[in-house]
PDB file of C-alpha atoms in Angstrom:
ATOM      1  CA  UNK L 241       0.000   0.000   0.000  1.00 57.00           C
ATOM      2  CA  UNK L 242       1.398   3.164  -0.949  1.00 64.00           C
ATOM      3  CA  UNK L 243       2.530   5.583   2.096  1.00 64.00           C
ATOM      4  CA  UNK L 244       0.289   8.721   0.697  1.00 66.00           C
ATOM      5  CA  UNK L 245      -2.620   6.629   1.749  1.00 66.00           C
ATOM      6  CA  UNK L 246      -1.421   6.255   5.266  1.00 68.00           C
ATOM      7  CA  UNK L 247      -1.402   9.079   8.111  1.00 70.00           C
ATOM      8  CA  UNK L 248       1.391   6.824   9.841  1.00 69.00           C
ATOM      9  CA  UNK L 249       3.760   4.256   8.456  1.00 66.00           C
ATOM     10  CA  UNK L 250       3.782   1.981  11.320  1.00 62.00           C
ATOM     11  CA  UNK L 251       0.050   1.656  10.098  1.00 74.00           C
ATOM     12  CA  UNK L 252       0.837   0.213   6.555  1.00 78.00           C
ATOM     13  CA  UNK L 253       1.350  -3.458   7.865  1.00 79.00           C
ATOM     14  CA  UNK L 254      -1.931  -3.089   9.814  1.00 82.00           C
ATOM     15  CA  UNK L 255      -3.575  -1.898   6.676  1.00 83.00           C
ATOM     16  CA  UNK L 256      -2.790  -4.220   4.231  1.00 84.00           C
ATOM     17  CA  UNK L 257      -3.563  -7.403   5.860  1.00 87.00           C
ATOM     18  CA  UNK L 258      -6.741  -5.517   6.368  1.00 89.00           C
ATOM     19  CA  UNK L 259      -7.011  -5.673   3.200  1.00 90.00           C
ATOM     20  CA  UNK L 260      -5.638  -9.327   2.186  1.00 92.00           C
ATOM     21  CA  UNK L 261      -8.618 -10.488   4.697  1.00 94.00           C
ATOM     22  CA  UNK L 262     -11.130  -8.326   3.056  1.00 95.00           C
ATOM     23  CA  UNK L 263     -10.222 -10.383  -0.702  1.00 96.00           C
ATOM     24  CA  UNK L 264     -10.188 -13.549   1.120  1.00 94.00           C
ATOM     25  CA  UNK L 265     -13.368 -12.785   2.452  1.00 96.00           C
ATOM     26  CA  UNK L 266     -15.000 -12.453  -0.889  1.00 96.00           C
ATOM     27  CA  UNK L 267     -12.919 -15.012  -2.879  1.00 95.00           C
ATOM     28  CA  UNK L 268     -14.984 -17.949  -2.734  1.00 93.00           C
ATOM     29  CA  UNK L 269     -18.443 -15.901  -3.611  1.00 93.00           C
ATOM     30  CA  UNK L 270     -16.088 -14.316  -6.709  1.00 94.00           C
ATOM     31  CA  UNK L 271     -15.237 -17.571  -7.707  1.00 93.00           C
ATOM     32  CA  UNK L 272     -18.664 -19.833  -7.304  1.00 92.00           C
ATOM     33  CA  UNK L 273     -20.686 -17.198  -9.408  1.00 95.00           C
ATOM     34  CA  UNK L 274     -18.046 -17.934 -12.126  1.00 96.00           C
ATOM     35  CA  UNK L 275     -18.416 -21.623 -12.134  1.00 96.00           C
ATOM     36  CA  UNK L 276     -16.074 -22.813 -10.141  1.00 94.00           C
ATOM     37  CA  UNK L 277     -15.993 -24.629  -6.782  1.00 89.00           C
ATOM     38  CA  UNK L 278     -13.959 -23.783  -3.507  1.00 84.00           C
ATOM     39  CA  UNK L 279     -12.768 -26.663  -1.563  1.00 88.00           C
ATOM     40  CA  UNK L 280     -12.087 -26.470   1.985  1.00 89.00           C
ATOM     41  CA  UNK L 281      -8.838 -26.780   3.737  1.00 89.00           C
ATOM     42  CA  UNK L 282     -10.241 -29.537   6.024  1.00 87.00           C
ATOM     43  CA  UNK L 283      -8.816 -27.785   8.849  1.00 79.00           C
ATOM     44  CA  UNK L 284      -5.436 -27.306   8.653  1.00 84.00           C
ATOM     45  CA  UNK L 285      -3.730 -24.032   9.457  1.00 85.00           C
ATOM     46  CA  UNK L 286      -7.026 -23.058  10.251  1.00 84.00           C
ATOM     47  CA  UNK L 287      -7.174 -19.468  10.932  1.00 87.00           C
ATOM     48  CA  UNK L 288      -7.760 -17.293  14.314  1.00 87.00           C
ATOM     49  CA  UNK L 289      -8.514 -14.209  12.726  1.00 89.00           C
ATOM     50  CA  UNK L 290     -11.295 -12.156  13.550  1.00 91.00           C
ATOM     51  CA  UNK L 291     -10.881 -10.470   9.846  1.00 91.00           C
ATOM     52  CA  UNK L 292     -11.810 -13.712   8.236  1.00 92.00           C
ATOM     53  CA  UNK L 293     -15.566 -14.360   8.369  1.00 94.00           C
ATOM     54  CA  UNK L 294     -16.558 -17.870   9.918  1.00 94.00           C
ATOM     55  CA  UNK L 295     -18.174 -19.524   6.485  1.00 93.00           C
ATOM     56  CA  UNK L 296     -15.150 -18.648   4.884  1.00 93.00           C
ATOM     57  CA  UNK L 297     -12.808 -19.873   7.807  1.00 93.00           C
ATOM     58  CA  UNK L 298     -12.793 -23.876   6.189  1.00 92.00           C
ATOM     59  CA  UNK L 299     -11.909 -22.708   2.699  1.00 91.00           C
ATOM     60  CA  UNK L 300      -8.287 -21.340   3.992  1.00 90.00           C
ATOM     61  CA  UNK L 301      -4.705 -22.422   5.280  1.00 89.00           C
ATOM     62  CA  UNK L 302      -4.138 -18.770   7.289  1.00 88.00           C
ATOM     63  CA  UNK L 303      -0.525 -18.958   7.214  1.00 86.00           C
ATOM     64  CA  UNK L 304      -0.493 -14.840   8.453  1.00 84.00           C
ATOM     65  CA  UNK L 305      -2.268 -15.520  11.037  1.00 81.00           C
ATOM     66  CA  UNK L 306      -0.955 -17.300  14.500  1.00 65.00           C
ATOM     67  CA  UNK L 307      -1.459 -17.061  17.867  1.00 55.00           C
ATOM     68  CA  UNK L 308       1.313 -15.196  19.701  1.00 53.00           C
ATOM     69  CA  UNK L 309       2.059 -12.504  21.344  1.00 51.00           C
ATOM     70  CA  UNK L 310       4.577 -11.697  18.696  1.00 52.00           C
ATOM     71  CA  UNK L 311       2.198 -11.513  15.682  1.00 51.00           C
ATOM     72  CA  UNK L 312      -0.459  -9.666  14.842  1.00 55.00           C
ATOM     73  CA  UNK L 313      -3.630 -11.199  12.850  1.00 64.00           C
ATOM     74  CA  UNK L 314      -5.923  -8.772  13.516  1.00 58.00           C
ATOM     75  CA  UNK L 315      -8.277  -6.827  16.267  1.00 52.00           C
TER      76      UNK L 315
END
């Protein structure tokens, strides 16, 4: 994300994965009204973000996101 669209830089990482949820979040509806089918992930890496919507959750291997203290996956 370019930096004229921020106020701060430290907010740019915040920002885009914003961002990468909101796509993921509308991937598989893109997708299924163009013919094709999602398949879930069957539960592996499943994600702990509270950017990723719940019906979505099963379709994805969140490798961004991760429990710790160290990482951030969202508020």
């Amino acid at each position: 994300m370019p930096r004229c669209h921020l106020e701060k830089e430290e907010d740019r990482e915040e920002e885009e994965l914003k961002y990468l949820y909101r796509i993921a979040n509308e991937l598989p509806a893109f997708l299924e009204e163009r013919g094709f089918t999602a398949e879930p992930a069957n539960g592996v890496k499943q994600s702990t973000s509270p950017l990723l919507k719940e019906e979505v959750k099963p379709y994805y291997r969140d490798y961004i996101c991760k429990v710790s203290e160290y990482v951030f996956c969202g508020k």
